Amino acid sequence: MKKRMMPLIGSMVGVMLLASCGGSSDEEAAIEEGTREESSNLGGTINYGYSTQPEVLDPHFTTAAATRDISRSIYESLVTLNSNYEVAPMLAEDYDVSEDGKTITFTLREGVLFHNGEEMTSEDVVASMQRWQEVSNVLPEAQYEADGDYTVNVLLDEMNNTALHLLADISQMAAIMPAEIASNAPATGVDEYIGTGPYEFGVWHQDQHVQLTRFEDYVGVDAPADGLSGEKNAYADEILVHFVPDSQTRLSGMQTGEYDAINGVPFDNYEMLEADDSIELMTTPSGMEVLVFNKEQGLFSDPLARQAMNIALDKQPILQAAFNYEDFYSLEPGLMIPDQTDWYTRAGEENYDVNDPELALSMLEEAGYDGEEIRILTSRDYDFHYNVAVVAHQQLEEMGINATLNVVDWATLLSLRDDPNEYEMFVTSFFVYAVPHQYPFFNPSWAGWTDHPGYEEYFDQIDQAETQDEALALFEELQELFYEDVPVVNIGHYDNVEAVSDRLIDYELLMGPIFWNVQVEE
């Protein structure tokens, strides 16, 4: 068994202070890459066993990992992230930031084709960005304007030193699609999945698999592959993403060769897979496990009740039940991970893992709790989410709290979380984000409905900070506010484990699987 730790985050901020950025070519790298392509193993099928079925494949529509992980091969954005989480061009050939930081000018690559055969132009980019803005509420004050067929200007009200990272982030991708699709998208998400990526949408057999096929006319970036940036070779004929909610079924399929890779390796099976020389185990920082409160109505519209829940829970046994090995989780008070030196802080840690049930009960009584049912919404599609819910439920029951579990499939949970009548808390996790602004729970329109004005005020100040030290100091104050307001309970941080067959060559992870540049060895 081979074990690989994927790289962590590098420098996060300051890209926007550059006057311009563009792709560069290296003669030796080009020769090496050309030789590799000529000798590559073309063809074959990548069979990927995935833990859950997405609600949609529309990357504008949701932050759900299932959508992100599949749609990234179909769609592309103006800029993306390299292996150091730095901004790099993708559909843009280059970009330029004005001296006052209020205008970003993107020069588009010419000749890029959509999967329908039409060339991408500034009209498609503007329509896509406007729709992404409306759905995601990211950079809500920005204006997108075309200047000829191959130039797009992003006009900001004021300098925003995180704007490029927000445009490059994969978690709710600013994907470019044909203008007629973006402009006429239904409220439930687009149902024509046409992008510019190396693989195009084939078919979706509900509850079975999604098929992606090689896009023969793909026009990629002429630069070495680096994270999500650079060249993207569609070596495999097709990718079949199989929906396999049961972890033991995924594991069995991996061992028999039915799947070439699987996500969500059960942590209690880790040692067994270590003994298999044909399987490589890859770990990568996954993010933060949380309980999200329904703050729209009911008990947890009161921050005192939310504070009580945070104080009540004993987080170490919850993490132990979910992730089994201490190597895979940490009792981490920070919203960002320690490697994110630009943003990491332990501010508010005195309120992170208090574990005082008696104090929690007195606070709940003060908040008006009178034995009403507290419904915890969760899913077995992700074992760790389910185990978090089970142990949290047990701890609350032992305190005499009337807690219940509502266990549904993941797609149903994604639907129910938008209805404030359906739950008091639900279990989910959040990715490793490039900037703290991207946490969905800070968005008032996202499930859970956070309504504290202080977050937006802090983010506005952070965007205008003249130095990163000033931005970090402001974020420390924001994290203190987080532990006072408690929009979600931070249970802790964890790593993700994937199993990969030795049949796959050059398979990588960066916030999910990277299927391009992967060769299938028959």
Coordinates of C-alpha atoms in Angstrom, one line a residue:
M1 CA 0.0 0.0 0.0
K2 CA 1.2 3.5 -0.9
K3 CA 0.1 6.4 1.1
R4 CA 0.2 10.0 0.0
M5 CA -0.6 13.3 1.7
M6 CA -1.9 15.9 -0.7
P7 CA -0.4 19.5 -0.4
L8 CA -2.0 22.1 1.8
I9 CA -2.8 25.7 1.1
G10 CA -0.1 28.2 0.3
S11 CA -0.3 32.0 0.1
M12 CA -3.9 33.2 -0.1
V13 CA -4.1 36.9 -0.4
G14 CA -2.4 39.7 -2.3
V15 CA -2.9 38.4 -5.9
M16 CA -5.1 41.3 -6.7
L17 CA -2.3 43.7 -5.9
L18 CA -0.5 42.5 -8.9
A19 CA -0.8 44.7 -12.0
S20 CA -1.4 41.7 -14.3
C21 CA -1.0 38.0 -14.6
G22 CA -0.9 35.5 -17.4
G23 CA 0.1 32.0 -18.4
S24 CA 3.8 31.4 -19.3
S25 CA 5.4 28.6 -21.3
D26 CA 8.6 26.8 -20.5
E27 CA 10.3 25.1 -23.4
E28 CA 11.6 22.1 -21.6
A29 CA 8.3 21.5 -19.9
A30 CA 6.5 21.7 -23.2
I31 CA 8.8 19.1 -24.7
E32 CA 8.4 16.9 -21.7
E33 CA 4.6 17.2 -21.8
G34 CA 4.5 16.6 -25.5
T35 CA 6.5 13.4 -25.1
R36 CA 4.2 12.3 -22.3
E37 CA 1.1 12.9 -24.5
E38 CA 2.5 10.9 -27.4
S39 CA 3.3 7.9 -25.2
S40 CA 0.2 8.1 -23.1
N41 CA -2.3 5.3 -22.6
L42 CA -5.3 6.7 -24.3
G43 CA -8.7 5.2 -23.8
G44 CA -10.4 3.2 -21.1
T45 CA -13.0 4.0 -18.5
I46 CA -12.5 5.5 -15.0
N47 CA -15.0 3.9 -12.6
Y48 CA -15.4 6.1 -9.6
G49 CA -17.4 5.0 -6.6
Y50 CA -19.0 8.0 -5.0
S51 CA -20.8 8.2 -1.8
T52 CA -23.8 10.3 -2.8
Q53 CA -25.9 11.5 -5.8
P54 CA -25.9 15.3 -6.4
E55 CA -29.2 17.2 -6.4
V56 CA -28.1 19.0 -9.6
L57 CA -24.9 19.3 -11.8
D58 CA -25.3 23.1 -11.9
P59 CA -22.1 24.5 -10.2
H60 CA -23.7 28.0 -9.8
F61 CA -26.6 26.5 -7.8
T62 CA -25.0 24.9 -4.8
T63 CA -21.9 24.4 -2.6
A64 CA -22.6 20.7 -2.3
A65 CA -19.4 18.6 -2.8
A66 CA -21.2 16.1 -5.0
T67 CA -22.0 18.8 -7.5
R68 CA -18.5 20.3 -7.3
D69 CA -16.7 17.0 -7.8
I70 CA -18.5 15.9 -10.9
S71 CA -19.2 19.3 -12.6
R72 CA -15.5 20.4 -12.5
S73 CA -14.7 18.2 -15.5
I74 CA -17.6 19.7 -17.5
Y75 CA -17.3 23.4 -16.7
E76 CA -14.5 25.9 -16.4
S77 CA -14.1 29.4 -15.0
L78 CA -12.2 32.5 -16.0
V79 CA -9.5 31.8 -13.4
T80 CA -8.9 28.8 -11.1
L81 CA -6.5 27.7 -8.4
N82 CA -3.2 26.0 -8.8
S83 CA -1.7 23.5 -6.3
N84 CA -0.7 26.3 -3.9
Y85 CA -4.2 27.7 -4.0
E86 CA -3.0 30.7 -6.0
V87 CA -5.1 32.3 -8.7
A88 CA -4.2 31.1 -12.3
P89 CA -5.8 31.8 -15.7
M90 CA -8.1 29.3 -17.2
L91 CA -10.7 30.6 -19.8
A92 CA -9.0 34.0 -19.4
E93 CA -5.7 34.2 -21.3
D94 CA -4.7 36.9 -18.8
Y95 CA -6.1 39.6 -16.5
D96 CA -5.2 43.0 -15.4
V97 CA -6.2 44.8 -12.2
S98 CA -6.5 48.6 -12.2
E99 CA -4.3 50.7 -9.9
D100 CA -7.3 51.6 -7.7
G101 CA -8.3 47.9 -7.5
K102 CA -11.9 48.6 -8.8
T103 CA -11.6 47.1 -12.3
I104 CA -10.4 43.6 -13.3
T105 CA -10.1 43.2 -17.1
F106 CA -10.1 39.7 -18.4
T107 CA -8.8 38.9 -21.9
L108 CA -10.5 35.7 -23.1
R109 CA -8.7 32.9 -24.9
E110 CA -10.0 32.8 -28.5
G111 CA -11.3 29.6 -30.1
V112 CA -12.5 28.0 -26.9
L113 CA -15.5 25.8 -27.8
F114 CA -18.5 24.8 -25.8
H115 CA -19.7 21.2 -25.9
N116 CA -22.4 22.3 -28.4
G117 CA -19.7 23.4 -30.8
E118 CA -20.2 27.1 -30.4
E119 CA -17.3 29.4 -29.6
M120 CA -17.2 31.0 -26.1
T121 CA -17.3 34.9 -26.3
S122 CA -17.7 37.7 -23.8
E123 CA -21.5 37.5 -24.2
D124 CA -21.5 34.0 -22.7
V125 CA -19.1 35.1 -19.9
V126 CA -21.2 38.1 -18.9
A127 CA -24.5 36.1 -18.9
S128 CA -22.8 33.3 -16.8
M129 CA -21.3 35.7 -14.3
Q130 CA -24.5 37.6 -13.8
R131 CA -26.4 34.4 -13.2
W132 CA -23.6 33.1 -10.8
Q133 CA -23.7 36.4 -8.9
E134 CA -27.5 36.2 -8.6
V135 CA -27.6 32.6 -7.3
S136 CA -24.4 32.5 -5.2
N137 CA -24.6 36.1 -3.8
V138 CA -20.8 36.3 -4.2
L139 CA -19.5 39.8 -5.1
P140 CA -23.1 41.1 -5.1
E141 CA -22.2 44.7 -6.0
A142 CA -19.9 43.7 -9.0
Q143 CA -20.9 44.6 -12.6
Y144 CA -19.9 42.5 -15.6
E145 CA -19.5 44.2 -18.9
A146 CA -18.4 43.0 -22.4
D147 CA -15.9 45.0 -24.3
G148 CA -15.8 43.3 -27.7
D149 CA -16.0 39.6 -28.2
Y150 CA -12.9 38.7 -26.1
T151 CA -12.7 41.2 -23.3
V152 CA -14.8 41.3 -20.0
N153 CA -14.5 44.0 -17.4
V154 CA -15.5 43.3 -13.8
L155 CA -16.4 46.6 -12.1
L156 CA -16.3 46.8 -8.3
D157 CA -17.7 49.6 -6.1
E158 CA -14.5 49.5 -4.1
M159 CA -11.2 47.6 -3.9
N160 CA -11.7 44.0 -2.8
N161 CA -8.4 42.2 -2.2
T162 CA -10.2 38.8 -2.2
A163 CA -12.2 39.2 -5.4
L164 CA -9.9 37.1 -7.6
H165 CA -9.9 34.2 -5.2
L166 CA -13.6 34.3 -5.1
L167 CA -13.8 34.2 -8.9
A168 CA -11.3 31.3 -8.9
D169 CA -12.8 29.2 -6.1
I170 CA -14.2 25.8 -7.0
S171 CA -16.7 25.3 -4.2
Q172 CA -19.5 27.2 -6.0
M173 CA -17.7 27.7 -9.3
A174 CA -18.2 30.8 -11.4
A175 CA -18.7 28.4 -14.4
I176 CA -19.0 29.7 -17.9
M177 CA -21.9 28.3 -19.9
P178 CA -23.6 29.4 -23.1
A179 CA -25.5 32.7 -22.7
E180 CA -28.8 31.2 -23.8
I181 CA -28.6 28.6 -21.0
A182 CA -27.4 31.0 -18.3
S183 CA -30.0 33.6 -19.1
N184 CA -32.9 31.2 -19.2
A185 CA -32.0 28.9 -16.3
P186 CA -34.9 27.7 -14.2
A187 CA -35.0 28.4 -10.5
T188 CA -34.3 24.8 -9.8
G189 CA -30.9 24.9 -11.7
V190 CA -29.9 24.4 -15.3
D191 CA -30.9 21.1 -16.9
E192 CA -28.6 21.4 -20.0
Y193 CA -25.0 20.7 -18.8
I194 CA -22.9 22.4 -21.5
G195 CA -19.5 23.8 -20.6
T196 CA -16.0 24.1 -22.0
G197 CA -14.3 21.3 -20.0
P198 CA -12.3 18.3 -21.1
Y199 CA -15.2 16.0 -20.5
E200 CA -18.8 16.6 -21.6
F201 CA -22.0 15.4 -20.0
G202 CA -23.2 12.1 -21.4
V203 CA -26.1 10.6 -19.4
W204 CA -27.4 10.6 -15.8
H205 CA -29.1 7.4 -14.8
Q206 CA -30.8 8.4 -11.5
D207 CA -29.5 6.5 -8.5
Q208 CA -27.0 4.6 -10.7
H209 CA -24.3 6.8 -12.3
V210 CA -23.4 9.9 -14.3
Q211 CA -21.4 9.3 -17.5
L212 CA -18.9 11.9 -18.8
T213 CA -17.3 11.4 -22.2
R214 CA -14.1 12.9 -23.7
F215 CA -14.8 16.2 -25.5
E216 CA -12.9 15.7 -28.7
D217 CA -12.7 19.4 -29.5
Y218 CA -11.5 20.6 -26.2
V219 CA -9.3 23.7 -26.3
G220 CA -7.1 23.8 -23.2
V221 CA -4.4 26.0 -21.7
D222 CA -0.9 25.7 -23.0
A223 CA 0.8 25.4 -19.7
P224 CA 1.9 22.6 -17.4
A225 CA -0.8 21.0 -15.2
D226 CA -0.7 22.5 -11.7
G227 CA -3.6 21.8 -9.4
L228 CA -6.8 22.8 -11.2
S229 CA -4.8 25.0 -13.6
G230 CA -2.8 24.2 -16.7
E231 CA -3.3 21.6 -19.4
K232 CA -6.2 19.1 -19.1
N233 CA -5.8 16.0 -21.2
A234 CA -8.9 13.8 -21.4
Y235 CA -7.0 10.5 -21.7
A236 CA -9.9 8.3 -20.6
D237 CA -12.7 7.7 -23.1
E238 CA -15.3 8.1 -20.3
I239 CA -15.8 8.6 -16.6
L240 CA -18.5 6.7 -14.8
V241 CA -19.3 8.2 -11.4
H242 CA -21.3 5.5 -9.6
F243 CA -23.5 6.5 -6.8
V244 CA -22.8 4.1 -3.9
P245 CA -24.1 5.4 -0.6
D246 CA -23.1 2.3 1.4
S247 CA -19.5 2.6 2.4
Q248 CA -19.0 -1.2 2.6
T249 CA -20.3 -1.7 -0.9
R250 CA -17.8 1.0 -2.1
L251 CA -15.0 -0.7 -0.3
S252 CA -15.9 -4.2 -1.6
G253 CA -16.1 -2.7 -5.2
M254 CA -12.6 -1.2 -4.7
Q255 CA -11.2 -4.5 -3.6
T256 CA -12.7 -6.5 -6.4
G257 CA -11.7 -4.0 -9.1
E258 CA -15.2 -2.8 -9.9
Y259 CA -14.1 0.7 -9.0
D260 CA -10.8 2.4 -9.9
A261 CA -11.1 4.9 -7.0
I262 CA -13.6 5.6 -4.2
N263 CA -14.2 8.6 -2.0
G264 CA -15.1 8.5 1.7
V265 CA -13.0 5.5 2.7
P266 CA -14.4 4.3 6.1
F267 CA -11.9 5.3 8.7
D268 CA -12.3 2.0 10.5
N269 CA -11.2 0.2 7.3
Y270 CA -8.1 2.2 6.8
E271 CA -5.6 -0.3 8.3
M272 CA -7.1 -3.1 6.1
L273 CA -6.5 -1.2 3.0
E274 CA -2.9 -0.3 4.1
A275 CA -2.0 -4.0 3.5
D276 CA -3.1 -4.0 -0.2
D277 CA -0.2 -3.2 -2.5
S278 CA -2.5 -2.5 -5.4
I279 CA -4.2 0.4 -3.6
E280 CA -2.9 3.9 -2.8
L281 CA -4.5 5.8 0.1
M282 CA -4.6 9.6 -0.4
T283 CA -5.4 12.0 2.4
T284 CA -6.1 15.7 2.0
P285 CA -7.5 18.4 4.4
S286 CA -11.2 18.3 4.0
G287 CA -12.6 21.0 6.2
M288 CA -14.7 21.6 9.2
E289 CA -17.5 19.4 10.6
V290 CA -20.5 21.4 11.9
L291 CA -24.0 21.3 13.2
V292 CA -26.0 24.1 11.5
F293 CA -28.8 25.8 13.4
N294 CA -32.2 26.8 12.0
K295 CA -32.1 30.4 13.1
E296 CA -35.1 31.5 11.1
Q297 CA -37.6 30.3 13.7
G298 CA -38.0 28.3 16.9
L299 CA -35.6 27.8 19.8
F300 CA -32.4 28.4 18.0
S301 CA -33.4 31.9 16.7
D302 CA -32.1 32.9 20.1
P303 CA -28.2 33.0 20.3
L304 CA -28.3 32.0 23.9
A305 CA -29.8 28.6 23.0
R306 CA -27.1 28.2 20.3
Q307 CA -24.4 29.0 22.8
A308 CA -25.9 26.4 25.1
M309 CA -25.7 23.7 22.5
N310 CA -22.1 24.6 21.7
I311 CA -21.3 24.4 25.5
A312 CA -23.2 21.2 26.0
L313 CA -21.4 18.9 23.5
D314 CA -18.3 16.9 24.2
K315 CA -16.6 17.2 20.9
Q316 CA -13.7 14.8 21.2
P317 CA -15.9 11.6 21.4
I318 CA -18.0 12.9 18.6
L319 CA -15.0 13.3 16.4
Q320 CA -13.6 9.9 17.5
A321 CA -16.9 8.2 16.5
A322 CA -16.8 9.9 13.1
F323 CA -13.2 9.6 12.1
N324 CA -11.8 6.7 14.3
Y325 CA -8.2 7.8 14.3
E326 CA -6.8 10.9 15.9
D327 CA -4.6 11.3 12.8
F328 CA -7.7 12.2 10.8
Y329 CA -9.3 14.8 13.0
S330 CA -8.3 17.7 15.3
L331 CA -10.0 19.7 18.1
E332 CA -9.5 22.9 16.2
P333 CA -11.2 26.2 17.2
G334 CA -10.1 28.0 14.1
L335 CA -12.4 28.4 11.1
M336 CA -9.4 28.3 8.8
I337 CA -6.7 25.6 9.0
P338 CA -3.3 26.2 10.5
D339 CA -1.5 26.1 7.2
Q340 CA -3.4 29.2 6.1
T341 CA -1.0 31.5 7.8
D342 CA -2.6 34.6 6.3
W343 CA -5.9 33.8 8.1
Y344 CA -5.3 31.3 10.8
T345 CA -6.2 32.3 14.4
R346 CA -7.4 30.6 17.6
A347 CA -9.4 33.6 18.7
G348 CA -12.4 32.5 20.7
E349 CA -10.9 29.1 21.6
E350 CA -12.0 29.5 25.3
N351 CA -15.6 29.0 24.0
Y352 CA -14.9 26.2 21.6
D353 CA -14.8 23.0 23.7
V354 CA -16.3 23.9 27.0
N355 CA -18.4 20.7 27.6
D356 CA -20.4 21.9 30.6
P357 CA -23.9 20.2 30.4
E358 CA -25.2 21.8 33.6
L359 CA -24.4 25.3 32.4
A360 CA -25.9 24.5 29.1
L361 CA -29.1 23.3 30.7
S362 CA -29.4 26.5 32.7
M363 CA -28.8 28.6 29.6
L364 CA -31.5 26.6 27.7
E365 CA -33.9 27.2 30.5
E366 CA -33.2 30.9 30.3
A367 CA -33.7 30.8 26.6
G368 CA -37.2 29.4 27.1
Y369 CA -36.6 25.7 26.3
D370 CA -39.5 23.7 27.7
G371 CA -38.9 20.1 26.4
E372 CA -40.0 20.7 22.8
E373 CA -38.5 18.3 20.2
I374 CA -35.1 19.2 18.8
R375 CA -34.9 17.5 15.4
I376 CA -31.4 16.7 14.0
L377 CA -31.4 16.2 10.2
T378 CA -28.7 13.8 8.9
S379 CA -27.9 11.2 6.2
R380 CA -26.2 7.8 6.1
D381 CA -24.8 8.7 2.7
Y382 CA -21.8 10.1 4.6
D383 CA -20.8 7.8 7.5
F384 CA -19.0 10.5 9.4
H385 CA -22.0 13.0 9.2
Y386 CA -24.3 10.2 10.4
N387 CA -21.9 9.2 13.3
V388 CA -21.6 12.9 14.4
A389 CA -25.4 13.1 14.5
V390 CA -25.8 9.8 16.5
V391 CA -23.3 10.7 19.2
A392 CA -24.5 14.3 19.5
H393 CA -28.1 12.9 19.8
Q394 CA -26.9 10.5 22.5
Q395 CA -25.2 13.3 24.5
L396 CA -28.3 15.5 24.3
E397 CA -30.6 12.7 25.4
E398 CA -28.4 12.0 28.4
M399 CA -28.9 15.6 29.4
G400 CA -32.7 15.1 29.3
I401 CA -33.1 17.0 26.1
N402 CA -35.9 15.8 23.7
A403 CA -33.7 15.3 20.7
T404 CA -34.6 13.1 17.7
L405 CA -32.9 12.0 14.5
N406 CA -34.4 12.4 11.0
V407 CA -32.2 10.2 8.7
V408 CA -32.7 10.8 4.9
D409 CA -30.6 10.4 1.8
W410 CA -28.3 13.3 1.0
A411 CA -30.2 14.7 -1.9
T412 CA -33.3 14.9 0.4
L413 CA -31.3 16.6 3.1
L414 CA -30.2 19.2 0.7
S415 CA -33.8 19.9 -0.2
L416 CA -35.1 19.8 3.4
R417 CA -32.4 22.1 4.8
D418 CA -34.0 25.0 2.8
D419 CA -37.3 24.6 4.7
P420 CA -37.3 26.0 8.2
N421 CA -40.2 23.8 9.2
E422 CA -38.2 20.6 8.8
Y423 CA -35.4 20.8 11.4
E424 CA -33.7 22.5 14.3
M425 CA -30.2 21.4 13.4
F426 CA -28.6 19.5 10.5
V427 CA -25.1 18.0 10.1
T428 CA -22.8 19.0 7.3
S429 CA -19.2 20.0 6.6
F430 CA -17.4 22.8 4.9
F431 CA -14.5 22.7 2.5
V432 CA -11.1 24.3 3.0
Y433 CA -11.9 27.7 1.6
A434 CA -9.5 30.2 0.1
V435 CA -10.9 33.1 2.2
P436 CA -13.2 33.1 5.2
H437 CA -15.9 35.1 3.3
Q438 CA -16.8 31.9 1.5
Y439 CA -18.3 30.0 4.4
P440 CA -21.9 29.6 3.3
F441 CA -23.2 30.0 6.8
F442 CA -22.3 33.7 6.8
N443 CA -24.7 34.2 3.9
P444 CA -28.1 35.2 5.2
S445 CA -29.9 33.5 2.3
W446 CA -28.2 30.1 2.9
A447 CA -29.8 27.3 4.9
G448 CA -29.8 28.2 8.5
W449 CA -30.4 31.9 7.8
T450 CA -27.7 33.7 9.7
D451 CA -28.9 37.3 10.3
H452 CA -26.2 39.0 12.4
P453 CA -25.1 42.2 10.6
G454 CA -21.6 42.1 12.3
Y455 CA -20.3 39.6 9.8
E456 CA -20.9 41.7 6.8
E457 CA -19.4 44.7 8.5
Y458 CA -16.2 42.8 9.3
F459 CA -15.9 41.4 5.8
D460 CA -16.3 44.9 4.3
Q461 CA -13.4 46.1 6.6
I462 CA -11.3 43.1 5.7
D463 CA -11.8 43.7 2.0
Q464 CA -10.6 47.3 2.4
A465 CA -7.6 46.4 4.7
E466 CA -4.3 47.9 3.4
T467 CA -2.2 45.0 4.8
Q468 CA -2.7 41.4 5.5
D469 CA -1.8 41.9 9.2
E470 CA -4.7 44.4 9.4
A471 CA -7.0 41.9 7.7
L472 CA -6.0 39.1 10.1
A473 CA -6.6 41.3 13.1
L474 CA -10.1 42.1 11.9
F475 CA -10.7 38.4 11.2
E476 CA -9.7 37.6 14.8
E477 CA -12.4 39.9 16.0
L478 CA -14.9 38.2 13.6
Q479 CA -14.0 34.8 14.9
E480 CA -14.6 36.0 18.4
L481 CA -18.1 37.1 17.2
F482 CA -18.6 33.7 15.7
Y483 CA -18.3 32.1 19.1
E484 CA -20.7 34.6 20.6
D485 CA -23.3 34.3 17.9
V486 CA -22.8 30.6 17.1
P487 CA -24.4 30.3 13.7
V488 CA -23.1 26.7 13.6
V489 CA -21.4 24.5 16.1
N490 CA -17.8 23.9 15.0
I491 CA -17.3 20.2 16.0
G492 CA -13.7 20.1 14.6
H493 CA -11.6 19.7 11.5
Y494 CA -10.9 16.5 9.6
D495 CA -9.1 14.9 6.6
N496 CA -10.6 13.0 3.7
V497 CA -9.3 9.6 2.6
E498 CA -9.6 8.2 -0.9
A499 CA -8.6 4.8 -2.2
V500 CA -7.1 4.7 -5.7
S501 CA -6.2 1.6 -7.8
D502 CA -2.7 1.3 -9.3
R503 CA -4.5 1.2 -12.7
L504 CA -4.8 5.0 -12.5
I505 CA -1.7 7.0 -13.4
D506 CA -1.3 10.6 -12.2
Y507 CA -4.6 10.7 -10.3
E508 CA -4.6 13.8 -8.0
L509 CA -6.8 15.5 -5.5
L510 CA -7.4 19.2 -4.9
M511 CA -10.7 19.9 -3.1
G512 CA -12.0 16.7 -4.7
P513 CA -10.9 14.4 -7.5
I514 CA -9.1 15.5 -10.7
F515 CA -10.1 13.2 -13.5
W516 CA -8.2 15.0 -16.4
N517 CA -4.6 14.0 -17.1
V518 CA -5.4 10.6 -15.6
Q519 CA -4.4 7.5 -17.7
V520 CA -6.0 4.1 -17.3
E521 CA -3.6 1.2 -17.4
E522 CA -5.3 -1.8 -18.9

